[in-house]
C-alpha atoms as a printed R data frame, in Angstrom:
    type eleno elety resid chain resno      x      y       z
1   ATOM     1    CA   MET     A     1  0.000  0.000   0.000
2   ATOM     2    CA   MET     A     2  2.833  2.435   0.887
3   ATOM     3    CA   LYS     A     3  4.400  1.864  -2.539
4   ATOM     4    CA   LEU     A     4  1.098  2.653  -4.269
5   ATOM     5    CA   VAL     A     5  0.660  5.851  -2.249
6   ATOM     6    CA   HIS     A     6  4.148  7.111  -3.089
7   ATOM     7    CA   ALA     A     7  3.770  6.114  -6.746
8   ATOM     8    CA   ALA     A     8  0.547  8.085  -7.038
9   ATOM     9    CA   ARG     A     9  2.136 11.074  -5.376
10  ATOM    10    CA   ALA     A    10  5.180 10.903  -7.640
11  ATOM    11    CA   ALA     A    11  2.926 10.855 -10.711
12  ATOM    12    CA   ALA     A    12  1.054 13.897  -9.425
13  ATOM    13    CA   LEU     A    13  4.325 15.729  -8.855
14  ATOM    14    CA   VAL     A    14  5.471 15.080 -12.407
15  ATOM    15    CA   LEU     A    15  2.223 16.543 -13.709
16  ATOM    16    CA   SER     A    16  2.595 19.623 -11.509
17  ATOM    17    CA   LEU     A    17  6.216 20.419 -12.389
18  ATOM    18    CA   GLY     A    18  5.181 22.743 -15.183
19  ATOM    19    CA   ALA     A    19  3.139 24.752 -12.704
20  ATOM    20    CA   ALA     A    20  6.046 24.787 -10.266
21  ATOM    21    CA   SER     A    21  8.328 26.430 -12.799
22  ATOM    22    CA   GLY     A    22  5.675 28.550 -14.463
23  ATOM    23    CA   GLY     A    23  5.533 26.370 -17.603
24  ATOM    24    CA   ALA     A    24  2.528 26.302 -19.891
25  ATOM    25    CA   ALA     A    25  2.443 22.513 -20.222
26  ATOM    26    CA   SER     A    26  0.636 22.085 -16.929
27  ATOM    27    CA   GLY     A    27 -2.348 24.157 -17.980
28  ATOM    28    CA   GLY     A    28 -2.376 26.059 -14.684
29  ATOM    29    CA   ALA     A    29 -1.352 25.931 -11.048
30  ATOM    30    CA   ALA     A    30 -1.104 22.705  -9.134
31  ATOM    31    CA   VAL     A    31 -4.375 21.660  -7.519
32  ATOM    32    CA   PRO     A    32 -4.059 21.834  -3.720
33  ATOM    33    CA   ALA     A    33 -4.319 18.485  -2.002
34  ATOM    34    CA   ALA     A    34 -6.784 17.864   0.792
35  ATOM    35    CA   ALA     A    35 -5.594 18.945   4.244
36  ATOM    36    CA   SER     A    36 -3.727 16.230   6.138
37  ATOM    37    CA   ASP     A    37 -3.827 15.444   9.855
38  ATOM    38    CA   LYS     A    38 -0.129 14.622   9.682
39  ATOM    39    CA   THR     A    39  2.903 16.895   9.692
40  ATOM    40    CA   LEU     A    40  3.928 17.130   6.039
41  ATOM    41    CA   VAL     A    41  7.693 17.427   5.609
42  ATOM    42    CA   TYR     A    42 10.226 18.150   2.899
43  ATOM    43    CA   PHE     A    43 13.767 17.422   4.095
44  ATOM    44    CA   ASP     A    44 16.936 18.749   2.457
45  ATOM    45    CA   ASN     A    45 20.390 17.590   3.540
46  ATOM    46    CA   ASP     A    46 23.940 16.577   2.642
47  ATOM    47    CA   PHE     A    47 24.038 12.856   3.403
48  ATOM    48    CA   LEU     A    48 27.663 12.057   4.190
49  ATOM    49    CA   GLY     A    49 27.237  8.345   4.804
50  ATOM    50    CA   PRO     A    50 26.457  5.636   7.362
51  ATOM    51    CA   GLY     A    51 26.864  6.573  11.003
52  ATOM    52    CA   GLN     A    52 26.713 10.287  10.280
53  ATOM    53    CA   SER     A    53 24.242 12.716  11.785
54  ATOM    54    CA   ASN     A    54 22.734 13.689   8.443
55  ATOM    55    CA   ILE     A    55 21.728 10.106   7.564
56  ATOM    56    CA   GLN     A    56 20.501  9.385  11.096
57  ATOM    57    CA   ALA     A    57 18.318 12.505  10.957
58  ATOM    58    CA   MET     A    58 16.021 10.482   8.711
59  ATOM    59    CA   ILE     A    59 15.043  8.258  11.651
60  ATOM    60    CA   PRO     A    60 12.507 10.646  13.298
61  ATOM    61    CA   LEU     A    61 11.025 11.461   9.884
62  ATOM    62    CA   LEU     A    62 10.554  7.813   8.945
63  ATOM    63    CA   ARG     A    63  9.466  6.446  12.314
64  ATOM    64    CA   ASP     A    64  7.175  9.122  13.775
65  ATOM    65    CA   PRO     A    65  3.610  8.064  12.870
66  ATOM    66    CA   LYS     A    66  2.504 11.704  12.854
67  ATOM    67    CA   VAL     A    67  4.883 12.560   9.989
68  ATOM    68    CA   GLU     A    68  4.374 12.185   6.259
69  ATOM    69    CA   LEU     A    69  7.728 12.607   4.524
70  ATOM    70    CA   LEU     A    70  6.790 13.940   1.101
71  ATOM    71    CA   GLY     A    71 10.272 14.105  -0.353
72  ATOM    72    CA   VAL     A    72 13.981 14.496   0.298
73  ATOM    73    CA   GLY     A    73 16.477 16.711  -1.505
74  ATOM    74    CA   VAL     A    74 20.213 16.068  -1.605
75  ATOM    75    CA   VAL     A    75 22.818 18.834  -1.789
76  ATOM    76    CA   THR     A    76 26.607 18.808  -1.963
77  ATOM    77    CA   GLY     A    77 28.093 19.671   1.401
78  ATOM    78    CA   ASP     A    78 29.700 17.115   3.674
79  ATOM    79    CA   ALA     A    79 30.350 15.048   0.535
80  ATOM    80    CA   TRP     A    80 29.638 15.260  -3.185
81  ATOM    81    CA   LEU     A    81 26.076 15.010  -4.465
82  ATOM    82    CA   GLN     A    82 26.311 11.670  -6.285
83  ATOM    83    CA   GLU     A    83 27.930  9.871  -3.372
84  ATOM    84    CA   GLU     A    84 25.496 11.355  -0.840
85  ATOM    85    CA   THR     A    85 22.502 10.316  -2.918
86  ATOM    86    CA   ARG     A    86 23.573  6.686  -3.031
87  ATOM    87    CA   HIS     A    87 24.147  6.601   0.731
88  ATOM    88    CA   LEU     A    88 20.652  7.981   1.301
89  ATOM    89    CA   LEU     A    89 19.007  5.547  -1.113
90  ATOM    90    CA   ARG     A    90 20.709  2.621   0.575
91  ATOM    91    CA   PHE     A    91 19.615  3.865   3.999
92  ATOM    92    CA   LEU     A    92 15.992  4.038   2.847
93  ATOM    93    CA   GLU     A    93 16.255  0.405   1.762
94  ATOM    94    CA   VAL     A    94 17.676 -0.618   5.144
95  ATOM    95    CA   ALA     A    95 14.915  1.304   6.925
96  ATOM    96    CA   GLY     A    96 12.248 -0.371   4.811
97  ATOM    97    CA   GLN     A    97 11.133  2.892   3.193
98  ATOM    98    CA   PRO     A    98 12.329  2.637  -0.434
99  ATOM    99    CA   ASP     A    99  9.418  4.623  -1.862
100 ATOM   100    CA   VAL     A   100 10.296  8.026  -0.381
101 ATOM   101    CA   PRO     A   101 10.996 10.363  -3.343
102 ATOM   102    CA   VAL     A   102 14.668 11.419  -3.379
103 ATOM   103    CA   ALA     A   103 15.786 14.273  -5.657
104 ATOM   104    CA   LYS     A   104 19.314 15.347  -6.490
105 ATOM   105    CA   GLY     A   105 20.024 19.035  -6.093
106 ATOM   106    CA   ALA     A   106 22.956 21.405  -6.396
107 ATOM   107    CA   GLU     A   107 26.414 19.971  -6.965
108 ATOM   108    CA   MET     A   108 28.171 23.283  -6.198
109 ATOM   109    CA   PRO     A   109 27.542 26.306  -3.939
110 ATOM   110    CA   LEU     A   110 26.065 29.390  -5.592
111 ATOM   111    CA   LEU     A   111 29.312 31.392  -5.587
112 ATOM   112    CA   ARG     A   112 31.902 29.884  -3.274
113 ATOM   113    CA   THR     A   113 34.626 27.724  -4.846
114 ATOM   114    CA   GLN     A   114 37.467 25.582  -3.566
115 ATOM   115    CA   GLY     A   115 39.998 28.118  -4.779
116 ATOM   116    CA   GLU     A   116 38.217 31.004  -3.071
117 ATOM   117    CA   MET     A   117 37.978 29.048   0.177
118 ATOM   118    CA   ARG     A   118 41.691 28.232   0.089
119 ATOM   119    CA   ALA     A   119 42.515 31.907  -0.447
120 ATOM   120    CA   TRP     A   120 40.189 32.866   2.413
121 ATOM   121    CA   GLU     A   121 41.877 30.346   4.732
122 ATOM   122    CA   GLN     A   122 45.317 31.757   3.944
123 ATOM   123    CA   ARG     A   123 44.165 35.166   5.165
124 ATOM   124    CA   TYR     A   124 41.871 34.267   8.073
125 ATOM   125    CA   GLY     A   125 42.776 30.764   9.287
126 ATOM   126    CA   ALA     A   126 42.048 27.170   8.363
127 ATOM   127    CA   ILE     A   127 38.628 25.522   8.313
128 ATOM   128    CA   PRO     A   128 39.426 21.886   9.247
129 ATOM   129    CA   TRP     A   129 36.200 20.381   7.898
130 ATOM   130    CA   LYS     A   130 35.519 21.359   4.299
131 ATOM   131    CA   GLY     A   131 33.151 18.543   3.400
132 ATOM   132    CA   ALA     A   132 33.346 17.605  -0.268
133 ATOM   133    CA   TRP     A   133 36.461 19.783  -0.521
134 ATOM   134    CA   ASN     A   134 38.396 17.929   2.194
135 ATOM   135    CA   ALA     A   135 41.949 17.196   1.084
136 ATOM   136    CA   PRO     A   136 42.762 13.497   0.471
137 ATOM   137    CA   ARG     A   137 44.370 11.715   3.419
138 ATOM   138    CA   PRO     A   138 45.098  8.131   4.501
139 ATOM   139    CA   GLY     A   139 42.057  6.182   5.654
140 ATOM   140    CA   ARG     A   140 39.553  8.634   4.174
141 ATOM   141    CA   ALA     A   141 38.035  8.430   0.695
142 ATOM   142    CA   TYR     A   142 37.971 12.184   0.105
143 ATOM   143    CA   HIS     A   143 38.022 13.193  -3.573
144 ATOM   144    CA   PRO     A   144 37.744 17.013  -3.728
145 ATOM   145    CA   ASP     A   145 38.484 17.266  -7.447
146 ATOM   146    CA   ASP     A   146 36.236 14.454  -8.681
147 ATOM   147    CA   PRO     A   147 32.546 15.133  -7.965
148 ATOM   148    CA   ALA     A   148 31.416 12.164 -10.050
149 ATOM   149    CA   LEU     A   149 33.447  9.583  -8.130
150 ATOM   150    CA   VAL     A   150 31.419  7.319  -5.845
151 ATOM   151    CA   PRO     A   151 33.671  5.057  -3.755
152 ATOM   152    CA   PRO     A   152 32.273  1.623  -2.813
153 ATOM   153    CA   LEU     A   153 29.604  1.928  -0.132
154 ATOM   154    CA   PRO     A   154 30.456 -0.053   3.029
155 ATOM   155    CA   GLU     A   155 26.747 -0.527   3.743
156 ATOM   156    CA   GLY     A   156 26.084 -1.995   0.279
157 ATOM   157    CA   GLU     A   157 24.912 -0.547  -3.011
158 ATOM   158    CA   PRO     A   158 21.309  0.640  -3.417
159 ATOM   159    CA   ARG     A   159 18.944 -0.895  -5.942
160 ATOM   160    CA   ILE     A   160 16.555  2.070  -6.007
161 ATOM   161    CA   ALA     A   161 17.136  5.370  -7.798
162 ATOM   162    CA   ALA     A   162 16.433  9.063  -7.344
163 ATOM   163    CA   VAL     A   163 13.420 10.656  -9.054
164 ATOM   164    CA   PRO     A   164 13.947 12.575 -12.327
165 ATOM   165    CA   GLU     A   165 13.088 15.979 -10.825
166 ATOM   166    CA   ASP     A   166 15.770 18.166  -9.313
167 ATOM   167    CA   ALA     A   167 15.434 19.043  -5.629
168 ATOM   168    CA   ALA     A   168 14.412 22.679  -6.141
169 ATOM   169    CA   HIS     A   169 11.494 21.759  -8.409
170 ATOM   170    CA   LEU     A   170 10.439 18.894  -6.154
171 ATOM   171    CA   LEU     A   171 10.282 21.269  -3.206
172 ATOM   172    CA   ILE     A   172  8.280 23.842  -5.168
173 ATOM   173    CA   SER     A   173  5.820 21.217  -6.401
174 ATOM   174    CA   LEU     A   174  5.260 19.802  -2.933
175 ATOM   175    CA   VAL     A   175  4.683 23.164  -1.291
176 ATOM   176    CA   ARG     A   176  2.317 24.327  -4.032
177 ATOM   177    CA   ALA     A   177  0.405 21.058  -3.854
178 ATOM   178    CA   HIS     A   178 -0.046 21.461  -0.064
179 ATOM   179    CA   PRO     A   179 -0.266 25.232   0.576
180 ATOM   180    CA   GLY     A   180  0.248 26.189   4.218
181 ATOM   181    CA   GLU     A   181  1.027 22.622   5.289
182 ATOM   182    CA   VAL     A   182  4.620 21.717   4.431
183 ATOM   183    CA   THR     A   183  7.380 22.084   7.004
184 ATOM   184    CA   VAL     A   184 10.672 22.586   5.186
185 ATOM   185    CA   ILE     A   185 13.616 21.171   7.134
186 ATOM   186    CA   THR     A   186 17.165 21.799   6.003
187 ATOM   187    CA   ALA     A   187 20.246 20.435   7.742
188 ATOM   188    CA   GLY     A   188 22.920 20.961   5.085
189 ATOM   189    CA   PRO     A   189 24.084 23.887   2.965
190 ATOM   190    CA   LEU     A   190 21.083 25.905   1.810
191 ATOM   191    CA   THR     A   191 21.845 25.878  -1.917
192 ATOM   192    CA   ASN     A   192 18.765 23.899  -2.992
193 ATOM   193    CA   ILE     A   193 16.423 26.070  -0.956
194 ATOM   194    CA   ALA     A   194 17.964 29.260  -2.332
195 ATOM   195    CA   LEU     A   195 17.564 28.007  -5.893
196 ATOM   196    CA   ALA     A   196 13.927 27.149  -5.210
197 ATOM   197    CA   LEU     A   197 13.355 30.661  -3.866
198 ATOM   198    CA   ARG     A   198 14.768 32.182  -7.043
199 ATOM   199    CA   LEU     A   199 12.510 29.968  -9.156
200 ATOM   200    CA   ALA     A   200  9.417 30.478  -6.979
201 ATOM   201    CA   PRO     A   201  9.380 33.691  -4.906
202 ATOM   202    CA   ASP     A   202  5.966 32.674  -3.536
203 ATOM   203    CA   LEU     A   203  7.494 29.650  -1.785
204 ATOM   204    CA   PRO     A   204  7.872 31.247   1.689
205 ATOM   205    CA   SER     A   205  4.256 32.356   1.776
206 ATOM   206    CA   LEU     A   206  3.025 28.879   0.824
207 ATOM   207    CA   ALA     A   207  5.197 26.803   3.164
208 ATOM   208    CA   LYS     A   208  4.113 26.277   6.747
209 ATOM   209    CA   GLU     A   209  7.596 27.114   8.093
210 ATOM   210    CA   ILE     A   210 11.282 26.413   7.651
211 ATOM   211    CA   VAL     A   211 13.587 24.839  10.256
212 ATOM   212    CA   VAL     A   212 17.321 25.331   9.697
213 ATOM   213    CA   GLU     A   213 20.255 23.436  11.219
214 ATOM   214    CA   GLY     A   214 22.863 26.170  11.477
215 ATOM   215    CA   GLY     A   215 23.134 29.665  12.855
216 ATOM   216    CA   GLY     A   216 25.798 29.026  15.477
217 ATOM   217    CA   LEU     A   217 26.606 32.091  17.566
218 ATOM   218    CA   ASP     A   218 29.777 33.138  19.460
219 ATOM   219    CA   LEU     A   219 31.639 29.939  18.646
220 ATOM   220    CA   ALA     A   220 35.214 31.267  18.744
221 ATOM   221    CA   VAL     A   221 36.030 30.043  22.264
222 ATOM   222    CA   ALA     A   222 34.489 26.630  21.558
223 ATOM   223    CA   ARG     A   223 36.658 26.266  18.459
224 ATOM   224    CA   VAL     A   224 39.764 26.838  20.586
225 ATOM   225    CA   THR     A   225 38.817 24.803  23.656
226 ATOM   226    CA   GLY     A   226 36.992 21.895  22.008
227 ATOM   227    CA   ASN     A   227 36.606 20.102  18.679
228 ATOM   228    CA   THR     A   228 37.013 22.821  16.053
229 ATOM   229    CA   ASP     A   229 34.902 20.908  13.539
230 ATOM   230    CA   TYR     A   230 32.038 20.711  16.025
231 ATOM   231    CA   ALA     A   231 32.119 24.484  16.604
232 ATOM   232    CA   THR     A   232 32.272 25.539  12.954
233 ATOM   233    CA   ASP     A   233 29.008 26.479  11.231
234 ATOM   234    CA   PHE     A   234 29.802 24.468   8.103
235 ATOM   235    CA   ASN     A   235 26.347 24.648   6.515
236 ATOM   236    CA   PHE     A   236 26.502 28.443   6.339
237 ATOM   237    CA   LEU     A   237 30.232 28.666   5.557
238 ATOM   238    CA   PHE     A   238 30.011 26.298   2.589
239 ATOM   239    CA   ASP     A   239 27.435 28.474   0.819
240 ATOM   240    CA   PRO     A   240 27.036 31.842   2.574
241 ATOM   241    CA   GLU     A   241 25.069 33.445  -0.255
242 ATOM   242    CA   ALA     A   242 22.486 30.664  -0.176
243 ATOM   243    CA   ALA     A   243 22.085 31.062   3.589
244 ATOM   244    CA   HIS     A   244 21.574 34.804   3.102
245 ATOM   245    CA   ILE     A   245 18.897 34.237   0.441
246 ATOM   246    CA   VAL     A   246 17.015 31.767   2.641
247 ATOM   247    CA   LEU     A   247 17.200 33.760   5.877
248 ATOM   248    CA   THR     A   248 16.069 37.009   4.225
249 ATOM   249    CA   ALA     A   249 13.053 35.429   2.511
250 ATOM   250    CA   PRO     A   250  9.627 36.209   4.053
251 ATOM   251    CA   TRP     A   251  8.789 32.769   5.461
252 ATOM   252    CA   ARG     A   252  5.770 32.466   7.722
253 ATOM   253    CA   LYS     A   253  8.097 31.216  10.449
254 ATOM   254    CA   ILE     A   254 11.847 30.574  10.618
255 ATOM   255    CA   THR     A   255 13.371 28.370  13.306
256 ATOM   256    CA   VAL     A   256 17.161 28.199  13.578
257 ATOM   257    CA   MET     A   257 18.710 25.467  15.701
258 ATOM   258    CA   GLY     A   258 22.036 27.228  16.355
259 ATOM   259    CA   ASN     A   259 24.350 26.060  19.131
260 ATOM   260    CA   VAL     A   260 21.898 23.690  20.795
261 ATOM   261    CA   THR     A   261 22.468 20.929  18.230
262 ATOM   262    CA   GLY     A   262 25.929 20.294  19.659
263 ATOM   263    CA   SER     A   263 24.591 19.677  23.155
264 ATOM   264    CA   VAL     A   264 23.554 16.029  22.697
265 ATOM   265    CA   LYS     A   265 26.036 13.359  21.595
266 ATOM   266    CA   VAL     A   266 26.065  9.691  20.662
267 ATOM   267    CA   THR     A   267 27.056  7.602  23.695
268 ATOM   268    CA   PRO     A   268 27.948  3.911  24.067
269 ATOM   269    CA   GLU     A   269 24.761  3.531  26.115
270 ATOM   270    CA   LEU     A   270 22.634  4.928  23.268
271 ATOM   271    CA   VAL     A   271 24.253  2.587  20.753
272 ATOM   272    CA   GLY     A   272 23.734 -0.389  23.050
273 ATOM   273    CA   GLN     A   273 20.100  0.410  23.744
274 ATOM   274    CA   VAL     A   274 19.329  0.738  20.041
275 ATOM   275    CA   ALA     A   275 21.331 -2.328  19.005
276 ATOM   276    CA   SER     A   276 19.500 -4.641  21.412
277 ATOM   277    CA   ALA     A   277 16.381 -4.400  19.242
278 ATOM   278    CA   GLY     A   278 18.057 -6.422  16.491
279 ATOM   279    CA   THR     A   279 16.075 -4.832  13.646
280 ATOM   280    CA   PRO     A   280 17.808 -3.943  10.350
281 ATOM   281    CA   LEU     A   281 17.806 -0.248  11.288
282 ATOM   282    CA   ALA     A   282 19.076 -0.990  14.807
283 ATOM   283    CA   ARG     A   283 21.920 -3.096  13.395
284 ATOM   284    CA   TYR     A   284 22.790 -0.339  10.930
285 ATOM   285    CA   PHE     A   285 22.910  2.197  13.771
286 ATOM   286    CA   HIS     A   286 25.071 -0.114  15.883
287 ATOM   287    CA   ASP     A   287 27.496 -0.840  13.063
288 ATOM   288    CA   TYR     A   288 28.092  2.748  11.979
289 ATOM   289    CA   ALA     A   289 27.129  5.231  14.747
290 ATOM   290    CA   LYS     A   290 29.993  7.534  15.745
291 ATOM   291    CA   VAL     A   291 30.328  7.634  19.548
292 ATOM   292    CA   GLY     A   292 30.997 11.191  20.697
293 ATOM   293    CA   GLN     A   293 29.550 12.842  17.624
294 ATOM   294    CA   PRO     A   294 26.790 15.404  18.248
295 ATOM   295    CA   LEU     A   295 23.271 14.547  17.156
296 ATOM   296    CA   TRP     A   296 23.071 17.790  15.161
297 ATOM   297    CA   ASP     A   297 20.619 16.825  12.448
298 ATOM   298    CA   GLU     A   298 18.676 14.244  14.455
299 ATOM   299    CA   LEU     A   299 17.772 16.964  16.970
300 ATOM   300    CA   THR     A   300 16.829 19.298  14.123
301 ATOM   301    CA   THR     A   301 14.304 16.932  12.603
302 ATOM   302    CA   ALA     A   302 12.960 15.979  16.031
303 ATOM   303    CA   VAL     A   303 12.318 19.615  16.975
304 ATOM   304    CA   ALA     A   304 10.781 20.367  13.593
305 ATOM   305    CA   ILE     A   305  8.112 17.710  14.089
306 ATOM   306    CA   ASP     A   306  7.657 18.159  17.859
307 ATOM   307    CA   ARG     A   307  8.089 21.768  18.938
308 ATOM   308    CA   SER     A   308  7.286 20.886  22.542
309 ATOM   309    CA   LEU     A   309 10.891 19.634  22.826
310 ATOM   310    CA   VAL     A   310 12.004 23.280  22.890
311 ATOM   311    CA   THR     A   311 12.239 24.646  26.429
312 ATOM   312    CA   GLU     A   312 13.928 27.973  25.665
313 ATOM   313    CA   GLU     A   313 14.314 30.097  22.555
314 ATOM   314    CA   LEU     A   314 15.529 33.544  21.546
315 ATOM   315    CA   VAL     A   315 13.663 35.689  19.017
316 ATOM   316    CA   ALA     A   316 15.858 38.034  16.974
317 ATOM   317    CA   ARG     A   317 16.591 39.320  13.491
318 ATOM   318    CA   MET     A   318 19.215 37.279  11.639
319 ATOM   319    CA   ASP     A   319 21.295 37.539   8.489
320 ATOM   320    CA   ILE     A   320 24.622 36.263   7.130
321 ATOM   321    CA   ASP     A   321 27.820 38.318   6.959
322 ATOM   322    CA   LEU     A   322 28.771 38.433   3.272
323 ATOM   323    CA   LEU     A   323 31.603 40.938   3.567
324 ATOM   324    CA   PRO     A   324 35.027 39.597   2.455
325 ATOM   325    CA   GLY     A   325 36.538 39.272   5.915
326 ATOM   326    CA   PRO     A   326 37.039 36.820   8.795
327 ATOM   327    CA   ALA     A   327 33.299 36.744   9.593
328 ATOM   328    CA   TYR     A   328 32.270 35.818   6.035
329 ATOM   329    CA   GLY     A   329 29.573 33.158   6.181
330 ATOM   330    CA   THR     A   330 28.668 33.555   9.859
331 ATOM   331    CA   ALA     A   331 25.279 34.381  11.319
332 ATOM   332    CA   GLN     A   332 24.651 37.845  12.753
333 ATOM   333    CA   ILE     A   333 21.726 38.737  15.010
334 ATOM   334    CA   TRP     A   334 20.107 41.947  16.267
335 ATOM   335    CA   LYS     A   335 17.280 43.173  18.404
336 ATOM   336    CA   ASP     A   336 14.559 44.437  16.132
337 ATOM   337    CA   GLU     A   337 15.203 48.106  16.941
338 ATOM   338    CA   PHE     A   338 18.913 47.829  16.124
339 ATOM   339    CA   ALA     A   339 18.692 45.725  12.959
340 ATOM   340    CA   PRO     A   340 19.638 47.265   9.605
341 ATOM   341    CA   HIS     A   341 16.232 46.209   8.217
342 ATOM   342    CA   GLN     A   342 17.673 45.274   4.847
343 ATOM   343    CA   GLY     A   343 15.620 42.110   4.510
344 ATOM   344    CA   GLU     A   344 16.689 40.225   7.636
345 ATOM   345    CA   GLN     A   345 13.774 38.310   9.120
346 ATOM   346    CA   THR     A   346 12.649 37.464  12.636
347 ATOM   347    CA   VAL     A   347 13.882 34.003  13.592
348 ATOM   348    CA   HIS     A   348 13.282 31.700  16.538
349 ATOM   349    CA   ILE     A   349 16.696 30.532  17.761
350 ATOM   350    CA   VAL     A   350 16.424 27.349  19.829
351 ATOM   351    CA   GLN     A   351 18.568 27.581  22.959
352 ATOM   352    CA   LYS     A   352 17.493 24.674  25.163
353 ATOM   353    CA   VAL     A   353 15.663 21.402  24.579
354 ATOM   354    CA   ASP     A   354 14.256 18.578  26.656
355 ATOM   355    CA   THR     A   355 17.285 16.340  26.129
356 ATOM   356    CA   ALA     A   356 16.000 13.384  28.113
357 ATOM   357    CA   ARG     A   357 12.734 13.178  26.182
358 ATOM   358    CA   PHE     A   358 14.484 13.653  22.850
359 ATOM   359    CA   LEU     A   359 16.864 10.770  23.562
360 ATOM   360    CA   SER     A   360 14.067  8.545  24.824
361 ATOM   361    CA   VAL     A   361 11.966  9.067  21.700
362 ATOM   362    CA   PHE     A   362 14.921  8.846  19.310
363 ATOM   363    CA   THR     A   363 16.104  5.591  20.893
364 ATOM   364    CA   ALA     A   364 12.654  4.055  20.478
365 ATOM   365    CA   GLN     A   365 12.468  5.203  16.862
366 ATOM   366    CA   ALA     A   366 15.925  3.872  15.985
367 ATOM   367    CA   ARG     A   367 15.011  0.449  17.396
368 ATOM   368    CA   LYS     A   368 12.071 -0.038  15.007
């Protein structure tokens, strides 16, 4: 039955693509679907591979019975687009959800390049984690100059494929088909969302809200005293212009996860509790989970579908520093009365969450 439902939805999306891009072939705008009693979600991310936060962020979206995952977009970030897509497709097979539509998105940031980032680092200091642009080193299959290369997947090769639509058009079609209902969640660089906004300026008014993993504030001390990679706002730094486009768009509501996503980490106890279930997903989690790594993206998707997890938030105006200096690509915030008011929007910055309840629910979901 699930396969039939997703197949019907995929066919409807193909028919509505012309409307999503303003084409005449559709004969008009997409017909809104009937209101759903579930939380409708589009998820966009850079799926590095097994055991990584971005892949594991799928668990709440696939296992919460109140969620209908309409589609997933893939964007270059932590790894290259082609490799990420295959990791995600294989994960969906392991999780028993092979019919979720997966769309490939942007293979490069809007403006930033490897050469520009290297020049920036020479002036302002190194960024250890550069995702797809990581330099090759022993024990790691980084390939910064070969986007098309897909090294063998340790978890096995997928048999399913991505949908023909690109991620930006899939997002537009979904939001227009379900006006006012779709929660857009993004936990990677914001390139796909920015492209969708340029294609469809009405997108923010039609989406229910957007939840963004990123927006770290005052991280300099944490970069010196702790793991520098864990205190670097990679999603914004990899494509600052895309982050600026997304955060200055007039969404109905913007939630930014900020620093809080680094507050909860994978522990041996969590891995053991999940593994004891013995299900395919539990075995996958046990085999690949990275002990000590923050649950950045898992917490993002959990909060997006259950806002009661948030116990404290800050409301402020936010934008991205695009000036060519040491703060390029970092989030800046203001009180409303002090903001420049050049398009920056009001955002809800999550500061504290109910960690115990999040872990309890996530553990149960990962065991299924």
